[in-house]
Amino acid sequence: MSIDIEAPLERVWAEAIDFASHSEWMRDAHSICFEGEQRRGAGTVLLIETRVGPLRTVDRFEITEIEPMRRVTGRHLGLFTGEGTFELAELAPGRTRFSWRERIRFPWYFGGPLGARVGGLVLARVWRSNLAALKSRIEQA
């Protein structure tokens, strides 16, 4: 999913790589802390206390790739596994598209592929809300 933000690419990028502040606009990320001393770049590991409805878990998320001003990719290593990517594109001066892709695998005891289908619908709503909050945060700053 994507959202267009009325802000320069540099401003949106700064928000995308400020991992510590993601819990301020991600409704499902109750808190974020770091594993180890690293705070930036590939190899950074985030421990994200995630809450979606009654589900509570700590998502261990490792940043695997950063392409400056373009893309941040990482992998989920907790209860749920998979990959996530933020991608930015300058649409015009002062206008940026922020795209968010996730591929998450649910464990068998959460219904495996069937649980993923149902959970995917819930998560898509949460992520759309997160993108709207990010847009608002950046545009009102």
mmCIF file of N, CA and C in Angstrom:
data_model
loop_
_atom_site.group_PDB
_atom_site.id
_atom_site.type_symbol
_atom_site.label_atom_id
_atom_site.label_comp_id
_atom_site.label_asym_id
_atom_site.label_seq_id
_atom_site.Cartn_x
_atom_site.Cartn_y
_atom_site.Cartn_z
ATOM 1 N N MET A 1 0.835 -1.169 0.000
ATOM 2 C CA MET A 1 0.000 0.000 0.000
ATOM 3 C C MET A 1 0.884 1.236 0.000
ATOM 4 N N SER A 2 0.319 2.340 -0.479
ATOM 5 C CA SER A 2 1.093 3.572 -0.629
ATOM 6 C C SER A 2 0.269 4.769 -0.206
ATOM 7 N N ILE A 3 0.983 5.850 0.095
ATOM 8 C CA ILE A 3 0.331 7.128 0.377
ATOM 9 C C ILE A 3 1.227 8.234 -0.157
ATOM 10 N N ASP A 4 0.604 9.274 -0.692
ATOM 11 C CA ASP A 4 1.355 10.425 -1.175
ATOM 12 C C ASP A 4 1.410 11.464 -0.068
ATOM 13 N N ILE A 5 2.606 11.972 0.185
ATOM 14 C CA ILE A 5 2.844 12.918 1.276
ATOM 15 C C ILE A 5 3.337 14.229 0.689
ATOM 16 N N GLU A 6 2.717 15.316 1.105
ATOM 17 C CA GLU A 6 3.111 16.648 0.636
ATOM 18 C C GLU A 6 4.313 17.114 1.447
ATOM 19 N N ALA A 7 5.467 16.575 1.093
ATOM 20 C CA ALA A 7 6.723 16.927 1.753
ATOM 21 C C ALA A 7 7.868 16.461 0.861
ATOM 22 N N PRO A 8 9.006 17.122 0.977
ATOM 23 C CA PRO A 8 10.164 16.709 0.175
ATOM 24 C C PRO A 8 10.634 15.303 0.545
ATOM 25 N N LEU A 9 11.208 14.642 -0.410
ATOM 26 C CA LEU A 9 11.739 13.293 -0.214
ATOM 27 C C LEU A 9 12.666 13.237 0.997
ATOM 28 N N GLU A 10 13.519 14.219 1.166
ATOM 29 C CA GLU A 10 14.485 14.231 2.275
ATOM 30 C C GLU A 10 13.778 14.188 3.627
ATOM 31 N N ARG A 11 12.679 14.919 3.756
ATOM 32 C CA ARG A 11 11.927 14.957 5.019
ATOM 33 C C ARG A 11 11.279 13.604 5.295
ATOM 34 N N VAL A 12 10.683 13.003 4.274
ATOM 35 C CA VAL A 12 10.028 11.703 4.436
ATOM 36 C C VAL A 12 11.074 10.632 4.746
ATOM 37 N N TRP A 13 12.212 10.705 4.081
ATOM 38 C CA TRP A 13 13.295 9.758 4.328
ATOM 39 C C TRP A 13 13.764 9.839 5.778
ATOM 40 N N ALA A 14 13.928 11.055 6.283
ATOM 41 C CA ALA A 14 14.380 11.233 7.664
ATOM 42 C C ALA A 14 13.424 10.542 8.635
ATOM 43 N N GLU A 15 12.145 10.619 8.371
ATOM 44 C CA GLU A 15 11.153 9.958 9.226
ATOM 45 C C GLU A 15 11.226 8.445 9.068
ATOM 46 N N ALA A 16 11.425 7.966 7.852
ATOM 47 C CA ALA A 16 11.481 6.519 7.594
ATOM 48 C C ALA A 16 12.641 5.852 8.313
ATOM 49 N N ILE A 17 13.760 6.553 8.427
ATOM 50 C CA ILE A 17 14.928 5.919 9.057
ATOM 51 C C ILE A 17 15.074 6.270 10.536
ATOM 52 N N ASP A 18 14.147 7.047 11.079
ATOM 53 C CA ASP A 18 14.142 7.339 12.517
ATOM 54 C C ASP A 18 13.354 6.231 13.216
ATOM 55 N N PHE A 19 13.972 5.069 13.311
ATOM 56 C CA PHE A 19 13.288 3.877 13.796
ATOM 57 C C PHE A 19 12.712 4.046 15.198
ATOM 58 N N ALA A 20 13.397 4.776 16.055
ATOM 59 C CA ALA A 20 12.929 4.952 17.431
ATOM 60 C C ALA A 20 11.584 5.663 17.485
ATOM 61 N N SER A 21 11.275 6.496 16.504
ATOM 62 C CA SER A 21 10.015 7.249 16.526
ATOM 63 C C SER A 21 8.864 6.530 15.820
ATOM 64 N N HIS A 22 9.104 5.384 15.236
ATOM 65 C CA HIS A 22 8.033 4.696 14.502
ATOM 66 C C HIS A 22 6.824 4.389 15.378
ATOM 67 N N SER A 23 7.037 4.161 16.670
ATOM 68 C CA SER A 23 5.892 3.863 17.542
ATOM 69 C C SER A 23 4.996 5.084 17.733
ATOM 70 N N GLU A 24 5.466 6.262 17.335
ATOM 71 C CA GLU A 24 4.643 7.471 17.444
ATOM 72 C C GLU A 24 3.605 7.559 16.329
ATOM 73 N N TRP A 25 3.807 6.817 15.228
ATOM 74 C CA TRP A 25 2.821 6.843 14.141
ATOM 75 C C TRP A 25 2.318 5.456 13.751
ATOM 76 N N MET A 26 2.931 4.415 14.278
ATOM 77 C CA MET A 26 2.457 3.053 14.008
ATOM 78 C C MET A 26 1.560 2.612 15.158
ATOM 79 N N ARG A 27 0.287 2.507 14.869
ATOM 80 C CA ARG A 27 -0.717 2.158 15.868
ATOM 81 C C ARG A 27 -0.436 0.814 16.539
ATOM 82 N N ASP A 28 0.116 -0.130 15.810
ATOM 83 C CA ASP A 28 0.351 -1.478 16.331
ATOM 84 C C ASP A 28 1.679 -1.605 17.075
ATOM 85 N N ALA A 29 2.578 -0.638 16.926
ATOM 86 C CA ALA A 29 3.887 -0.677 17.591
ATOM 87 C C ALA A 29 3.779 0.087 18.907
ATOM 88 N N HIS A 30 3.518 -0.642 19.984
ATOM 89 C CA HIS A 30 3.335 -0.010 21.292
ATOM 90 C C HIS A 30 4.630 0.646 21.782
ATOM 91 N N SER A 31 5.752 -0.047 21.578
ATOM 92 C CA SER A 31 7.052 0.520 21.954
ATOM 93 C C SER A 31 8.138 -0.126 21.097
ATOM 94 N N ILE A 32 9.240 0.596 20.970
ATOM 95 C CA ILE A 32 10.371 0.105 20.182
ATOM 96 C C ILE A 32 11.644 0.344 20.972
ATOM 97 N N CYS A 33 12.466 -0.693 21.067
ATOM 98 C CA CYS A 33 13.805 -0.521 21.632
ATOM 99 C C CYS A 33 14.781 -1.257 20.716
ATOM 100 N N PHE A 34 16.027 -1.032 20.958
ATOM 101 C CA PHE A 34 17.058 -1.610 20.099
ATOM 102 C C PHE A 34 17.751 -2.752 20.816
ATOM 103 N N GLU A 35 18.127 -3.753 20.034
ATOM 104 C CA GLU A 35 18.952 -4.839 20.547
ATOM 105 C C GLU A 35 20.396 -4.451 20.243
ATOM 106 N N GLY A 36 21.196 -4.257 21.260
ATOM 107 C CA GLY A 36 22.586 -3.830 21.048
ATOM 108 C C GLY A 36 22.689 -2.324 20.914
ATOM 109 N N GLU A 37 23.869 -1.885 20.516
ATOM 110 C CA GLU A 37 24.177 -0.452 20.452
ATOM 111 C C GLU A 37 23.818 0.194 19.114
ATOM 112 N N GLN A 38 23.712 -0.581 18.060
ATOM 113 C CA GLN A 38 23.493 -0.024 16.723
ATOM 114 C C GLN A 38 22.094 0.559 16.599
ATOM 115 N N ARG A 39 22.009 1.769 16.044
ATOM 116 C CA ARG A 39 20.736 2.480 15.889
ATOM 117 C C ARG A 39 20.398 2.808 14.438
ATOM 118 N N ARG A 40 21.361 2.643 13.529
ATOM 119 C CA ARG A 40 21.162 3.012 12.124
ATOM 120 C C ARG A 40 21.816 1.985 11.219
ATOM 121 N N GLY A 41 21.268 1.859 10.010
ATOM 122 C CA GLY A 41 21.897 1.060 8.976
ATOM 123 C C GLY A 41 21.562 -0.415 9.040
ATOM 124 N N ALA A 42 22.038 -1.120 8.013
ATOM 125 C CA ALA A 42 21.851 -2.567 7.943
ATOM 126 C C ALA A 42 22.484 -3.215 9.164
ATOM 127 N N GLY A 43 21.800 -4.191 9.715
ATOM 128 C CA GLY A 43 22.269 -4.865 10.920
ATOM 129 C C GLY A 43 21.611 -4.345 12.189
ATOM 130 N N THR A 44 20.934 -3.203 12.120
ATOM 131 C CA THR A 44 20.191 -2.688 13.268
ATOM 132 C C THR A 44 19.052 -3.647 13.580
ATOM 133 N N VAL A 45 18.883 -3.981 14.854
ATOM 134 C CA VAL A 45 17.800 -4.877 15.263
ATOM 135 C C VAL A 45 16.865 -4.123 16.206
ATOM 136 N N LEU A 46 15.591 -4.108 15.838
ATOM 137 C CA LEU A 46 14.550 -3.466 16.633
ATOM 138 C C LEU A 46 13.741 -4.533 17.344
ATOM 139 N N LEU A 47 13.399 -4.271 18.582
ATOM 140 C CA LEU A 47 12.480 -5.122 19.333
ATOM 141 C C LEU A 47 11.202 -4.308 19.479
ATOM 142 N N ILE A 48 10.173 -4.718 18.763
ATOM 143 C CA ILE A 48 8.947 -3.933 18.656
ATOM 144 C C ILE A 48 7.834 -4.638 19.430
ATOM 145 N N GLU A 49 7.395 -4.014 20.517
ATOM 146 C CA GLU A 49 6.259 -4.552 21.251
ATOM 147 C C GLU A 49 5.020 -4.236 20.420
ATOM 148 N N THR A 50 4.432 -5.291 19.863
ATOM 149 C CA THR A 50 3.334 -5.141 18.916
ATOM 150 C C THR A 50 2.026 -5.568 19.561
ATOM 151 N N ARG A 51 0.994 -4.743 19.334
ATOM 152 C CA ARG A 51 -0.342 -5.039 19.859
ATOM 153 C C ARG A 51 -1.357 -4.834 18.747
ATOM 154 N N VAL A 52 -2.041 -5.905 18.406
ATOM 155 C CA VAL A 52 -3.136 -5.847 17.440
ATOM 156 C C VAL A 52 -4.299 -6.599 18.074
ATOM 157 N N GLY A 53 -5.332 -5.865 18.461
ATOM 158 C CA GLY A 53 -6.451 -6.490 19.170
ATOM 159 C C GLY A 53 -5.923 -7.176 20.418
ATOM 160 N N PRO A 54 -6.311 -8.425 20.639
ATOM 161 C CA PRO A 54 -5.850 -9.135 21.835
ATOM 162 C C PRO A 54 -4.429 -9.711 21.696
ATOM 163 N N LEU A 55 -3.888 -9.677 20.497
ATOM 164 C CA LEU A 55 -2.563 -10.255 20.263
ATOM 165 C C LEU A 55 -1.471 -9.321 20.769
ATOM 166 N N ARG A 56 -0.561 -9.868 21.549
ATOM 167 C CA ARG A 56 0.592 -9.137 22.061
ATOM 168 C C ARG A 56 1.830 -9.973 21.767
ATOM 169 N N THR A 57 2.822 -9.349 21.155
ATOM 170 C CA THR A 57 4.061 -10.065 20.866
ATOM 171 C C THR A 57 5.197 -9.061 20.762
ATOM 172 N N VAL A 58 6.412 -9.556 20.836
ATOM 173 C CA VAL A 58 7.584 -8.727 20.555
ATOM 174 C C VAL A 58 8.121 -9.183 19.213
ATOM 175 N N ASP A 59 8.075 -8.272 18.262
ATOM 176 C CA ASP A 59 8.553 -8.547 16.906
ATOM 177 C C ASP A 59 10.022 -8.151 16.845
ATOM 178 N N ARG A 60 10.867 -9.111 16.589
ATOM 179 C CA ARG A 60 12.297 -8.831 16.393
ATOM 180 C C ARG A 60 12.480 -8.558 14.906
ATOM 181 N N PHE A 61 12.883 -7.324 14.576
ATOM 182 C CA PHE A 61 12.966 -6.889 13.190
ATOM 183 C C PHE A 61 14.378 -6.402 12.898
ATOM 184 N N GLU A 62 15.028 -7.061 11.950
ATOM 185 C CA GLU A 62 16.404 -6.709 11.595
ATOM 186 C C GLU A 62 16.428 -5.970 10.253
ATOM 187 N N ILE A 63 17.041 -4.790 10.251
ATOM 188 C CA ILE A 63 17.211 -4.039 9.010
ATOM 189 C C ILE A 63 18.266 -4.775 8.188
ATOM 190 N N THR A 64 17.904 -5.162 6.973
ATOM 191 C CA THR A 64 18.825 -5.933 6.134
ATOM 192 C C THR A 64 19.416 -5.118 4.993
ATOM 193 N N GLU A 65 18.717 -4.049 4.603
ATOM 194 C CA GLU A 65 19.204 -3.256 3.469
ATOM 195 C C GLU A 65 18.681 -1.832 3.580
ATOM 196 N N ILE A 66 19.557 -0.889 3.320
ATOM 197 C CA ILE A 66 19.143 0.507 3.207
ATOM 198 C C ILE A 66 19.750 1.059 1.932
ATOM 199 N N GLU A 67 18.879 1.549 1.085
ATOM 200 C CA GLU A 67 19.301 2.254 -0.118
ATOM 201 C C GLU A 67 18.910 3.711 0.126
ATOM 202 N N PRO A 68 19.872 4.576 0.467
ATOM 203 C CA PRO A 68 19.559 5.937 0.902
ATOM 204 C C PRO A 68 18.600 6.660 -0.038
ATOM 205 N N MET A 69 17.628 7.318 0.600
ATOM 206 C CA MET A 69 16.612 8.126 -0.065
ATOM 207 C C MET A 69 15.659 7.290 -0.929
ATOM 208 N N ARG A 70 15.736 5.972 -0.818
ATOM 209 C CA ARG A 70 14.906 5.117 -1.682
ATOM 210 C C ARG A 70 14.205 3.986 -0.935
ATOM 211 N N ARG A 71 14.944 3.197 -0.128
ATOM 212 C CA ARG A 71 14.355 1.958 0.391
ATOM 213 C C ARG A 71 14.995 1.538 1.715
ATOM 214 N N VAL A 72 14.147 0.990 2.588
ATOM 215 C CA VAL A 72 14.568 0.321 3.824
ATOM 216 C C VAL A 72 13.896 -1.040 3.812
ATOM 217 N N THR A 73 14.685 -2.093 3.960
ATOM 218 C CA THR A 73 14.149 -3.455 3.961
ATOM 219 C C THR A 73 14.626 -4.167 5.217
ATOM 220 N N GLY A 74 13.764 -5.014 5.748
ATOM 221 C CA GLY A 74 14.149 -5.784 6.915
ATOM 222 C C GLY A 74 13.371 -7.077 6.981
ATOM 223 N N ARG A 75 13.726 -7.875 7.982
ATOM 224 C CA ARG A 75 13.035 -9.160 8.134
ATOM 225 C C ARG A 75 12.537 -9.325 9.563
ATOM 226 N N HIS A 76 11.343 -9.884 9.656
ATOM 227 C CA HIS A 76 10.706 -10.197 10.938
ATOM 228 C C HIS A 76 11.256 -11.539 11.406
ATOM 229 N N LEU A 77 11.731 -11.573 12.646
ATOM 230 C CA LEU A 77 12.362 -12.782 13.172
ATOM 231 C C LEU A 77 11.703 -13.271 14.462
ATOM 232 N N GLY A 78 10.523 -12.764 14.768
ATOM 233 C CA GLY A 78 9.856 -13.149 16.005
ATOM 234 C C GLY A 78 8.845 -14.258 15.786
ATOM 235 N N LEU A 79 7.732 -14.149 16.494
ATOM 236 C CA LEU A 79 6.650 -15.117 16.386
ATOM 237 C C LEU A 79 6.178 -15.226 14.936
ATOM 238 N N PHE A 80 6.062 -14.082 14.280
ATOM 239 C CA PHE A 80 5.712 -14.014 12.870
ATOM 240 C C PHE A 80 6.989 -13.718 12.097
ATOM 241 N N THR A 81 7.173 -14.377 10.976
ATOM 242 C CA THR A 81 8.378 -14.177 10.177
ATOM 243 C C THR A 81 7.999 -13.574 8.833
ATOM 244 N N GLY A 82 8.988 -13.046 8.151
ATOM 245 C CA GLY A 82 8.733 -12.486 6.833
ATOM 246 C C GLY A 82 9.607 -11.280 6.570
ATOM 247 N N GLU A 83 9.217 -10.498 5.577
ATOM 248 C CA GLU A 83 10.006 -9.349 5.158
ATOM 249 C C GLU A 83 9.095 -8.124 5.066
ATOM 250 N N GLY A 84 9.701 -6.957 5.275
ATOM 251 C CA GLY A 84 8.986 -5.697 5.134
ATOM 252 C C GLY A 84 9.866 -4.678 4.445
ATOM 253 N N THR A 85 9.253 -3.800 3.657
ATOM 254 C CA THR A 85 9.994 -2.778 2.916
ATOM 255 C C THR A 85 9.226 -1.464 2.920
ATOM 256 N N PHE A 86 9.939 -0.385 3.198
ATOM 257 C CA PHE A 86 9.450 0.970 2.951
ATOM 258 C C PHE A 86 10.174 1.438 1.703
ATOM 259 N N GLU A 87 9.434 2.000 0.766
ATOM 260 C CA GLU A 87 10.043 2.500 -0.463
ATOM 261 C C GLU A 87 9.529 3.916 -0.711
ATOM 262 N N LEU A 88 10.425 4.819 -1.076
ATOM 263 C CA LEU A 88 10.070 6.208 -1.326
ATOM 264 C C LEU A 88 10.343 6.571 -2.771
ATOM 265 N N ALA A 89 9.480 7.443 -3.309
ATOM 266 C CA ALA A 89 9.659 7.932 -4.669
ATOM 267 C C ALA A 89 9.240 9.397 -4.699
ATOM 268 N N GLU A 90 10.081 10.229 -5.261
ATOM 269 C CA GLU A 90 9.733 11.635 -5.417
ATOM 270 C C GLU A 90 8.789 11.762 -6.610
ATOM 271 N N LEU A 91 7.595 12.274 -6.363
ATOM 272 C CA LEU A 91 6.599 12.444 -7.417
ATOM 273 C C LEU A 91 6.764 13.793 -8.111
ATOM 274 N N ALA A 92 7.149 14.781 -7.328
ATOM 275 C CA ALA A 92 7.382 16.151 -7.799
ATOM 276 C C ALA A 92 8.129 16.842 -6.665
ATOM 277 N N PRO A 93 8.737 17.960 -6.906
ATOM 278 C CA PRO A 93 9.384 18.668 -5.791
ATOM 279 C C PRO A 93 8.369 18.927 -4.670
ATOM 280 N N GLY A 94 8.692 18.472 -3.481
ATOM 281 C CA GLY A 94 7.801 18.661 -2.339
ATOM 282 C C GLY A 94 6.676 17.649 -2.231
ATOM 283 N N ARG A 95 6.732 16.573 -3.013
ATOM 284 C CA ARG A 95 5.693 15.531 -2.961
ATOM 285 C C ARG A 95 6.345 14.163 -3.096
ATOM 286 N N THR A 96 6.073 13.290 -2.129
ATOM 287 C CA THR A 96 6.743 11.990 -2.047
ATOM 288 C C THR A 96 5.715 10.873 -1.870
ATOM 289 N N ARG A 97 5.912 9.778 -2.571
ATOM 290 C CA ARG A 97 5.095 8.573 -2.369
ATOM 291 C C ARG A 97 5.845 7.646 -1.423
ATOM 292 N N PHE A 98 5.154 7.226 -0.356
ATOM 293 C CA PHE A 98 5.684 6.287 0.627
ATOM 294 C C PHE A 98 4.923 4.980 0.433
ATOM 295 N N SER A 99 5.629 3.931 0.043
ATOM 296 C CA SER A 99 5.013 2.614 -0.167
ATOM 297 C C SER A 99 5.503 1.652 0.902
ATOM 298 N N TRP A 100 4.607 0.797 1.350
ATOM 299 C CA TRP A 100 4.889 -0.149 2.425
ATOM 300 C C TRP A 100 4.450 -1.525 1.954
ATOM 301 N N ARG A 101 5.400 -2.454 1.922
ATOM 302 C CA ARG A 101 5.104 -3.843 1.545
ATOM 303 C C ARG A 101 5.512 -4.760 2.685
ATOM 304 N N GLU A 102 4.673 -5.707 2.983
ATOM 305 C CA GLU A 102 4.954 -6.716 4.012
ATOM 306 C C GLU A 102 4.589 -8.081 3.471
ATOM 307 N N ARG A 103 5.401 -9.046 3.801
ATOM 308 C CA ARG A 103 5.066 -10.449 3.547
ATOM 309 C C ARG A 103 5.339 -11.174 4.857
ATOM 310 N N ILE A 104 4.275 -11.546 5.532
ATOM 311 C CA ILE A 104 4.399 -12.142 6.867
ATOM 312 C C ILE A 104 3.841 -13.552 6.842
ATOM 313 N N ARG A 105 4.590 -14.453 7.454
ATOM 314 C CA ARG A 105 4.165 -15.842 7.573
ATOM 315 C C ARG A 105 3.682 -16.088 9.008
ATOM 316 N N PHE A 106 2.475 -16.598 9.096
ATOM 317 C CA PHE A 106 1.880 -16.899 10.397
ATOM 318 C C PHE A 106 2.296 -18.307 10.821
ATOM 319 N N PRO A 107 2.580 -18.514 12.108
ATOM 320 C CA PRO A 107 2.892 -19.865 12.575
ATOM 321 C C PRO A 107 1.648 -20.755 12.488
ATOM 322 N N TRP A 108 1.857 -22.053 12.420
ATOM 323 C CA TRP A 108 0.755 -22.995 12.259
ATOM 324 C C TRP A 108 -0.300 -22.830 13.344
ATOM 325 N N TYR A 109 0.121 -22.512 14.593
ATOM 326 C CA TYR A 109 -0.847 -22.423 15.684
ATOM 327 C C TYR A 109 -1.664 -21.141 15.632
ATOM 328 N N PHE A 110 -1.372 -20.257 14.690
ATOM 329 C CA PHE A 110 -2.228 -19.105 14.404
ATOM 330 C C PHE A 110 -2.954 -19.302 13.080
ATOM 331 N N GLY A 111 -3.049 -20.543 12.663
ATOM 332 C CA GLY A 111 -3.817 -20.867 11.468
ATOM 333 C C GLY A 111 -3.025 -20.912 10.183
ATOM 334 N N GLY A 112 -1.687 -20.722 10.258
ATOM 335 C CA GLY A 112 -0.855 -20.803 9.055
ATOM 336 C C GLY A 112 -1.387 -19.914 7.949
ATOM 337 N N PRO A 113 -1.481 -20.447 6.720
ATOM 338 C CA PRO A 113 -1.948 -19.642 5.581
ATOM 339 C C PRO A 113 -3.367 -19.092 5.756
ATOM 340 N N LEU A 114 -4.264 -19.852 6.389
ATOM 341 C CA LEU A 114 -5.622 -19.364 6.603
ATOM 342 C C LEU A 114 -5.610 -18.202 7.601
ATOM 343 N N GLY A 115 -4.864 -18.370 8.677
ATOM 344 C CA GLY A 115 -4.719 -17.284 9.654
ATOM 345 C C GLY A 115 -4.108 -16.047 9.021
ATOM 346 N N ALA A 116 -3.169 -16.261 8.113
ATOM 347 C CA ALA A 116 -2.530 -15.143 7.418
ATOM 348 C C ALA A 116 -3.538 -14.388 6.565
ATOM 349 N N ARG A 117 -4.457 -15.119 5.951
ATOM 350 C CA ARG A 117 -5.464 -14.474 5.108
ATOM 351 C C ARG A 117 -6.371 -13.560 5.933
ATOM 352 N N VAL A 118 -6.856 -14.095 7.045
ATOM 353 C CA VAL A 118 -7.722 -13.308 7.926
ATOM 354 C C VAL A 118 -6.912 -12.198 8.591
ATOM 355 N N GLY A 119 -5.755 -12.558 9.131
ATOM 356 C CA GLY A 119 -4.896 -11.571 9.778
ATOM 357 C C GLY A 119 -4.446 -10.487 8.818
ATOM 358 N N GLY A 120 -4.248 -10.859 7.567
ATOM 359 C CA GLY A 120 -3.823 -9.889 6.562
ATOM 360 C C GLY A 120 -4.843 -8.783 6.370
ATOM 361 N N LEU A 121 -6.121 -9.124 6.449
ATOM 362 C CA LEU A 121 -7.177 -8.116 6.324
ATOM 363 C C LEU A 121 -7.116 -7.124 7.487
ATOM 364 N N VAL A 122 -6.917 -7.656 8.688
ATOM 365 C CA VAL A 122 -6.810 -6.795 9.870
ATOM 366 C C VAL A 122 -5.563 -5.928 9.779
ATOM 367 N N LEU A 123 -4.438 -6.548 9.439
ATOM 368 C CA LEU A 123 -3.182 -5.798 9.361
ATOM 369 C C LEU A 123 -3.220 -4.735 8.270
ATOM 370 N N ALA A 124 -3.876 -5.022 7.158
ATOM 371 C CA ALA A 124 -3.976 -4.028 6.088
ATOM 372 C C ALA A 124 -4.691 -2.778 6.598
ATOM 373 N N ARG A 125 -5.736 -2.939 7.392
ATOM 374 C CA ARG A 125 -6.434 -1.775 7.979
ATOM 375 C C ARG A 125 -5.514 -1.012 8.916
ATOM 376 N N VAL A 126 -4.783 -1.748 9.745
ATOM 377 C CA VAL A 126 -3.849 -1.107 10.688
ATOM 378 C C VAL A 126 -2.790 -0.339 9.916
ATOM 379 N N TRP A 127 -2.214 -0.953 8.887
ATOM 380 C CA TRP A 127 -1.137 -0.300 8.136
ATOM 381 C C TRP A 127 -1.637 0.911 7.357
ATOM 382 N N ARG A 128 -2.855 0.846 6.826
ATOM 383 C CA ARG A 128 -3.421 2.033 6.157
ATOM 384 C C ARG A 128 -3.551 3.180 7.155
ATOM 385 N N SER A 129 -4.008 2.850 8.354
ATOM 386 C CA SER A 129 -4.120 3.853 9.412
ATOM 387 C C SER A 129 -2.742 4.402 9.780
ATOM 388 N N ASN A 130 -1.751 3.529 9.831
ATOM 389 C CA ASN A 130 -0.378 3.968 10.136
ATOM 390 C C ASN A 130 0.123 4.940 9.076
ATOM 391 N N LEU A 131 -0.127 4.631 7.813
ATOM 392 C CA LEU A 131 0.318 5.521 6.741
ATOM 393 C C LEU A 131 -0.371 6.877 6.836
ATOM 394 N N ALA A 132 -1.650 6.886 7.168
ATOM 395 C CA ALA A 132 -2.362 8.155 7.332
ATOM 396 C C ALA A 132 -1.767 8.957 8.491
ATOM 397 N N ALA A 133 -1.412 8.258 9.571
ATOM 398 C CA ALA A 133 -0.793 8.945 10.718
ATOM 399 C C ALA A 133 0.589 9.493 10.344
ATOM 400 N N LEU A 134 1.336 8.742 9.562
ATOM 401 C CA LEU A 134 2.647 9.222 9.114
ATOM 402 C C LEU A 134 2.484 10.471 8.249
ATOM 403 N N LYS A 135 1.563 10.422 7.318
ATOM 404 C CA LYS A 135 1.289 11.568 6.442
ATOM 405 C C LYS A 135 0.955 12.804 7.272
ATOM 406 N N SER A 136 0.059 12.636 8.222
ATOM 407 C CA SER A 136 -0.348 13.739 9.085
ATOM 408 C C SER A 136 0.827 14.265 9.893
ATOM 409 N N ARG A 137 1.612 13.380 10.448
ATOM 410 C CA ARG A 137 2.780 13.758 11.255
ATOM 411 C C ARG A 137 3.751 14.605 10.455
ATOM 412 N N ILE A 138 4.024 14.181 9.228
ATOM 413 C CA ILE A 138 5.003 14.891 8.388
ATOM 414 C C ILE A 138 4.421 16.203 7.873
ATOM 415 N N GLU A 139 3.210 16.174 7.387
ATOM 416 C CA GLU A 139 2.632 17.375 6.784
ATOM 417 C C GLU A 139 2.324 18.468 7.817
ATOM 418 N N GLN A 140 2.083 18.079 9.064
ATOM 419 C CA GLN A 140 1.772 19.066 10.091
ATOM 420 C C GLN A 140 2.988 19.527 10.877
ATOM 421 N N ALA A 141 4.142 18.965 10.554
ATOM 422 C CA ALA A 141 5.369 19.340 11.291
ATOM 423 C C ALA A 141 5.841 20.726 10.900
#
